[in-house]
Amino acid sequence: MAIRNIRIDGDDILRKKCRPVEEMTPKIQELIDDMLETMYEADGVGLAAPQVGILKRLVVIDIGEGPLVLINPEIIEKSGEQTGMEGCLSLPGKAAEITRPNHVVCKALNEDMEEITVEGEELLARAICHELDHLEGILYKDLAKNGLLDVEAPDEEE
Ligand code: NI
């Protein structure tokens, strides 16, 4: 496994539409492992393949309940509304208030390319919507009605 370089806002690859994963290969498995490692190392709750420069429909999420790998994900149901602060590893030091559905049902494939259904509320619903947007080249700042806020950068001197 290896930490991959996270692409930062301004990089064209973050604005491209991703292609479906056709089959599980050692290369895709390695990408998944690397994305999980990269997300944990960066203290993120989610990471999408284009953020590490790969235009595939693949995201990883962990809101503190264990890793979730979603391949070719699709939201099939959404309801309710929540408004809260959101950030992204591709926009370091920034955050914005974003309105999302409060509940989503997502259909995807797991690492064994088996169909799974994931239901998410609150933070998980937000994370699923945010990560799936990345696959369409959409960044949360596109949805920020009140603009971006500067948030305190992590203290690098410990
Ligand atoms: Ni993001």
PDB file of C-alpha atoms and ligand atoms in Angstrom:
ATOM      1  CA  MET A   1       0.000   0.000   0.000  1.00  0.00           C
ATOM      2  CA  ALA A   2       1.081   3.532  -0.574  1.00  0.00           C
ATOM      3  CA  ILE A   3      -0.023   7.058   0.146  1.00  0.00           C
ATOM      4  CA  ARG A   4      -1.116   8.767  -3.060  1.00  0.00           C
ATOM      5  CA  ASN A   5      -0.815  12.435  -3.881  1.00  0.00           C
ATOM      6  CA  ILE A   6      -4.124  14.244  -3.294  1.00  0.00           C
ATOM      7  CA  ARG A   7      -5.049  16.566  -6.159  1.00  0.00           C
ATOM      8  CA  ILE A   8      -5.887  20.104  -5.093  1.00  0.00           C
ATOM      9  CA  ASP A   9      -8.655  22.390  -6.403  1.00  0.00           C
ATOM     10  CA  GLY A  10      -7.473  23.969  -9.650  1.00  0.00           C
ATOM     11  CA  ASP A  11      -6.269  20.618 -11.006  1.00  0.00           C
ATOM     12  CA  ASP A  12      -8.328  19.872 -14.164  1.00  0.00           C
ATOM     13  CA  ILE A  13      -8.708  16.202 -13.273  1.00  0.00           C
ATOM     14  CA  LEU A  14     -11.083  17.139 -10.422  1.00  0.00           C
ATOM     15  CA  ARG A  15     -13.512  18.534 -13.021  1.00  0.00           C
ATOM     16  CA  LYS A  16     -13.701  15.468 -15.270  1.00  0.00           C
ATOM     17  CA  LYS A  17     -16.429  12.848 -15.321  1.00  0.00           C
ATOM     18  CA  CYS A  18     -15.315   9.377 -14.196  1.00  0.00           C
ATOM     19  CA  ARG A  19     -15.808   6.078 -16.038  1.00  0.00           C
ATOM     20  CA  PRO A  20     -17.289   2.912 -14.532  1.00  0.00           C
ATOM     21  CA  VAL A  21     -15.040   0.177 -13.141  1.00  0.00           C
ATOM     22  CA  GLU A  22     -15.585  -2.780 -15.506  1.00  0.00           C
ATOM     23  CA  GLU A  23     -13.914  -5.526 -13.473  1.00  0.00           C
ATOM     24  CA  MET A  24     -11.883  -6.063 -10.352  1.00  0.00           C
ATOM     25  CA  THR A  25      -8.192  -6.267 -11.176  1.00  0.00           C
ATOM     26  CA  PRO A  26      -5.058  -6.248  -9.003  1.00  0.00           C
ATOM     27  CA  LYS A  27      -4.578  -2.643 -10.091  1.00  0.00           C
ATOM     28  CA  ILE A  28      -8.046  -1.587  -8.917  1.00  0.00           C
ATOM     29  CA  GLN A  29      -7.581  -3.499  -5.646  1.00  0.00           C
ATOM     30  CA  GLU A  30      -4.295  -1.668  -5.113  1.00  0.00           C
ATOM     31  CA  LEU A  31      -6.024   1.644  -5.866  1.00  0.00           C
ATOM     32  CA  ILE A  32      -8.701   0.893  -3.243  1.00  0.00           C
ATOM     33  CA  ASP A  33      -6.073  -0.019  -0.618  1.00  0.00           C
ATOM     34  CA  ASP A  34      -4.065   3.107  -1.416  1.00  0.00           C
ATOM     35  CA  MET A  35      -7.160   5.330  -1.305  1.00  0.00           C
ATOM     36  CA  LEU A  36      -8.092   4.010   2.148  1.00  0.00           C
ATOM     37  CA  GLU A  37      -4.548   4.534   3.415  1.00  0.00           C
ATOM     38  CA  THR A  38      -4.427   8.024   1.901  1.00  0.00           C
ATOM     39  CA  MET A  39      -7.803   8.970   3.413  1.00  0.00           C
ATOM     40  CA  TYR A  40      -6.824   7.766   6.905  1.00  0.00           C
ATOM     41  CA  GLU A  41      -3.442   9.470   6.740  1.00  0.00           C
ATOM     42  CA  ALA A  42      -5.121  12.764   5.783  1.00  0.00           C
ATOM     43  CA  ASP A  43      -7.804  12.374   8.503  1.00  0.00           C
ATOM     44  CA  GLY A  44     -10.567  12.501   5.914  1.00  0.00           C
ATOM     45  CA  VAL A  45     -13.981  10.829   6.072  1.00  0.00           C
ATOM     46  CA  GLY A  46     -14.053  10.135   2.347  1.00  0.00           C
ATOM     47  CA  LEU A  47     -11.988  10.106  -0.804  1.00  0.00           C
ATOM     48  CA  ALA A  48     -12.925   9.707  -4.460  1.00  0.00           C
ATOM     49  CA  ALA A  49     -10.645   8.228  -7.142  1.00  0.00           C
ATOM     50  CA  PRO A  50     -10.307  11.481  -9.146  1.00  0.00           C
ATOM     51  CA  GLN A  51      -8.800  13.070  -6.024  1.00  0.00           C
ATOM     52  CA  VAL A  52      -5.813  10.778  -6.509  1.00  0.00           C
ATOM     53  CA  GLY A  53      -5.821  11.353 -10.269  1.00  0.00           C
ATOM     54  CA  ILE A  54      -7.787   8.285 -11.397  1.00  0.00           C
ATOM     55  CA  LEU A  55     -10.975   8.851 -13.417  1.00  0.00           C
ATOM     56  CA  LYS A  56     -12.854   5.785 -12.174  1.00  0.00           C
ATOM     57  CA  ARG A  57     -16.205   5.577 -10.414  1.00  0.00           C
ATOM     58  CA  LEU A  58     -14.839   4.524  -7.066  1.00  0.00           C
ATOM     59  CA  VAL A  59     -15.050   6.108  -3.614  1.00  0.00           C
ATOM     60  CA  VAL A  60     -14.020   5.179  -0.092  1.00  0.00           C
ATOM     61  CA  ILE A  61     -15.754   6.496   3.034  1.00  0.00           C
ATOM     62  CA  ASP A  62     -15.228   6.054   6.761  1.00  0.00           C
ATOM     63  CA  ILE A  63     -17.265   8.223   9.105  1.00  0.00           C
ATOM     64  CA  GLY A  64     -15.854   6.309  12.091  1.00  0.00           C
ATOM     65  CA  GLU A  65     -17.874   3.147  11.550  1.00  0.00           C
ATOM     66  CA  GLY A  66     -15.350   1.266   9.430  1.00  0.00           C
ATOM     67  CA  PRO A  67     -14.332   1.493   5.786  1.00  0.00           C
ATOM     68  CA  LEU A  68     -16.922   1.556   3.048  1.00  0.00           C
ATOM     69  CA  VAL A  69     -15.846   0.910  -0.551  1.00  0.00           C
ATOM     70  CA  LEU A  70     -18.363   1.927  -3.213  1.00  0.00           C
ATOM     71  CA  ILE A  71     -17.735   0.980  -6.839  1.00  0.00           C
ATOM     72  CA  ASN A  72     -19.942   2.482  -9.575  1.00  0.00           C
ATOM     73  CA  PRO A  73     -22.194   3.995  -6.884  1.00  0.00           C
ATOM     74  CA  GLU A  74     -25.590   5.481  -7.656  1.00  0.00           C
ATOM     75  CA  ILE A  75     -28.037   7.250  -5.369  1.00  0.00           C
ATOM     76  CA  ILE A  76     -31.420   5.606  -5.887  1.00  0.00           C
ATOM     77  CA  GLU A  77     -33.383   7.401  -3.172  1.00  0.00           C
ATOM     78  CA  LYS A  78     -32.960  10.624  -1.254  1.00  0.00           C
ATOM     79  CA  SER A  79     -35.119  12.452   1.245  1.00  0.00           C
ATOM     80  CA  GLY A  80     -35.064  15.181   3.846  1.00  0.00           C
ATOM     81  CA  GLU A  81     -32.597  17.987   4.159  1.00  0.00           C
ATOM     82  CA  GLN A  82     -29.617  18.896   6.322  1.00  0.00           C
ATOM     83  CA  THR A  83     -27.434  21.979   6.312  1.00  0.00           C
ATOM     84  CA  GLY A  84     -23.965  21.873   7.806  1.00  0.00           C
ATOM     85  CA  MET A  85     -20.298  22.605   7.361  1.00  0.00           C
ATOM     86  CA  GLU A  86     -18.446  20.574   4.804  1.00  0.00           C
ATOM     87  CA  GLY A  87     -14.811  20.316   3.813  1.00  0.00           C
ATOM     88  CA  CYS A  88     -12.771  18.378   1.274  1.00  0.00           C
ATOM     89  CA  LEU A  89      -9.201  17.065   1.192  1.00  0.00           C
ATOM     90  CA  SER A  90      -8.843  18.746  -2.217  1.00  0.00           C
ATOM     91  CA  LEU A  91      -9.627  22.172  -0.681  1.00  0.00           C
ATOM     92  CA  PRO A  92      -7.358  22.287   2.361  1.00  0.00           C
ATOM     93  CA  GLY A  93      -8.062  25.041   4.895  1.00  0.00           C
ATOM     94  CA  LYS A  94     -11.540  25.717   3.486  1.00  0.00           C
ATOM     95  CA  ALA A  95     -15.091  24.864   4.514  1.00  0.00           C
ATOM     96  CA  ALA A  96     -18.592  25.920   3.600  1.00  0.00           C
ATOM     97  CA  GLU A  97     -22.180  25.474   4.670  1.00  0.00           C
ATOM     98  CA  ILE A  98     -23.845  23.028   2.300  1.00  0.00           C
ATOM     99  CA  THR A  99     -27.390  21.690   2.124  1.00  0.00           C
ATOM    100  CA  ARG A 100     -27.714  17.982   1.362  1.00  0.00           C
ATOM    101  CA  PRO A 101     -30.384  15.285   1.644  1.00  0.00           C
ATOM    102  CA  ASN A 102     -30.580  13.916   5.187  1.00  0.00           C
ATOM    103  CA  HIS A 103     -31.171  10.366   4.003  1.00  0.00           C
ATOM    104  CA  VAL A 104     -29.922   8.527   0.935  1.00  0.00           C
ATOM    105  CA  VAL A 105     -30.025   4.999  -0.390  1.00  0.00           C
ATOM    106  CA  CYS A 106     -27.066   4.124  -2.566  1.00  0.00           C
ATOM    107  CA  LYS A 107     -26.598   1.152  -4.854  1.00  0.00           C
ATOM    108  CA  ALA A 108     -23.020   0.117  -5.634  1.00  0.00           C
ATOM    109  CA  LEU A 109     -20.646  -2.799  -6.067  1.00  0.00           C
ATOM    110  CA  ASN A 110     -18.320  -3.916  -3.279  1.00  0.00           C
ATOM    111  CA  GLU A 111     -14.722  -5.098  -3.657  1.00  0.00           C
ATOM    112  CA  ASP A 112     -16.008  -8.524  -4.776  1.00  0.00           C
ATOM    113  CA  MET A 113     -18.059  -6.763  -7.468  1.00  0.00           C
ATOM    114  CA  GLU A 114     -21.254  -7.840  -5.707  1.00  0.00           C
ATOM    115  CA  GLU A 115     -24.220  -5.501  -5.668  1.00  0.00           C
ATOM    116  CA  ILE A 116     -24.762  -3.809  -2.321  1.00  0.00           C
ATOM    117  CA  THR A 117     -27.214  -1.252  -0.990  1.00  0.00           C
ATOM    118  CA  VAL A 118     -26.049   1.278   1.572  1.00  0.00           C
ATOM    119  CA  GLU A 119     -28.429   3.461   3.502  1.00  0.00           C
ATOM    120  CA  GLY A 120     -27.051   6.618   5.070  1.00  0.00           C
ATOM    121  CA  GLU A 121     -28.382   9.332   7.332  1.00  0.00           C
ATOM    122  CA  GLU A 122     -26.858  12.616   8.475  1.00  0.00           C
ATOM    123  CA  LEU A 123     -23.037  12.499   8.160  1.00  0.00           C
ATOM    124  CA  LEU A 124     -23.035   9.304   6.083  1.00  0.00           C
ATOM    125  CA  ALA A 125     -25.664  10.729   3.703  1.00  0.00           C
ATOM    126  CA  ARG A 126     -23.579  13.895   3.404  1.00  0.00           C
ATOM    127  CA  ALA A 127     -20.373  11.928   2.756  1.00  0.00           C
ATOM    128  CA  ILE A 128     -22.027   9.755   0.092  1.00  0.00           C
ATOM    129  CA  CYS A 129     -23.425  12.810  -1.732  1.00  0.00           C
ATOM    130  CA  HIS A 130     -20.089  14.659  -1.503  1.00  0.00           C
ATOM    131  CA  GLU A 131     -18.005  11.728  -2.779  1.00  0.00           C
ATOM    132  CA  LEU A 132     -20.426  10.854  -5.588  1.00  0.00           C
ATOM    133  CA  ASP A 133     -20.339  14.478  -6.755  1.00  0.00           C
ATOM    134  CA  HIS A 134     -16.561  14.088  -7.226  1.00  0.00           C
ATOM    135  CA  LEU A 135     -17.272  11.368  -9.830  1.00  0.00           C
ATOM    136  CA  GLU A 136     -19.158  13.973 -11.891  1.00  0.00           C
ATOM    137  CA  GLY A 137     -16.456  16.621 -11.517  1.00  0.00           C
ATOM    138  CA  ILE A 138     -18.492  18.563  -8.957  1.00  0.00           C
ATOM    139  CA  LEU A 139     -16.845  20.110  -5.893  1.00  0.00           C
ATOM    140  CA  TYR A 140     -18.794  21.128  -2.785  1.00  0.00           C
ATOM    141  CA  LYS A 141     -17.793  24.751  -3.318  1.00  0.00           C
ATOM    142  CA  ASP A 142     -20.047  24.734  -6.412  1.00  0.00           C
ATOM    143  CA  LEU A 143     -22.996  24.306  -4.022  1.00  0.00           C
ATOM    144  CA  ALA A 144     -21.844  26.828  -1.412  1.00  0.00           C
ATOM    145  CA  LYS A 145     -24.477  29.580  -1.441  1.00  0.00           C
ATOM    146  CA  ASN A 146     -22.612  31.675   1.126  1.00  0.00           C
ATOM    147  CA  GLY A 147     -19.117  31.139  -0.282  1.00  0.00           C
ATOM    148  CA  LEU A 148     -16.060  29.483   1.188  1.00  0.00           C
ATOM    149  CA  LEU A 149     -14.737  30.093   4.684  1.00  0.00           C
ATOM    150  CA  ASP A 150     -11.145  29.880   5.803  1.00  0.00           C
ATOM    151  CA  VAL A 151     -10.672  27.369   8.566  1.00  0.00           C
ATOM    152  CA  GLU A 152      -7.677  27.139  10.823  1.00  0.00           C
ATOM    153  CA  ALA A 153      -4.925  25.040   9.312  1.00  0.00           C
ATOM    154  CA  PRO A 154      -3.739  22.123  11.444  1.00  0.00           C
ATOM    155  CA  ASP A 155      -0.860  23.124  13.706  1.00  0.00           C
ATOM    156  CA  GLU A 156       2.235  21.653  12.159  1.00  0.00           C
ATOM    157  CA  GLU A 157       4.446  22.340  15.152  1.00  0.00           C
ATOM    158  CA  GLU A 158       2.452  19.832  17.224  1.00  0.00           C
TER     159      GLU A 158
HETATM  160 NI    NI B   1     -14.073  15.941  -1.425  1.00  0.00          NI
END
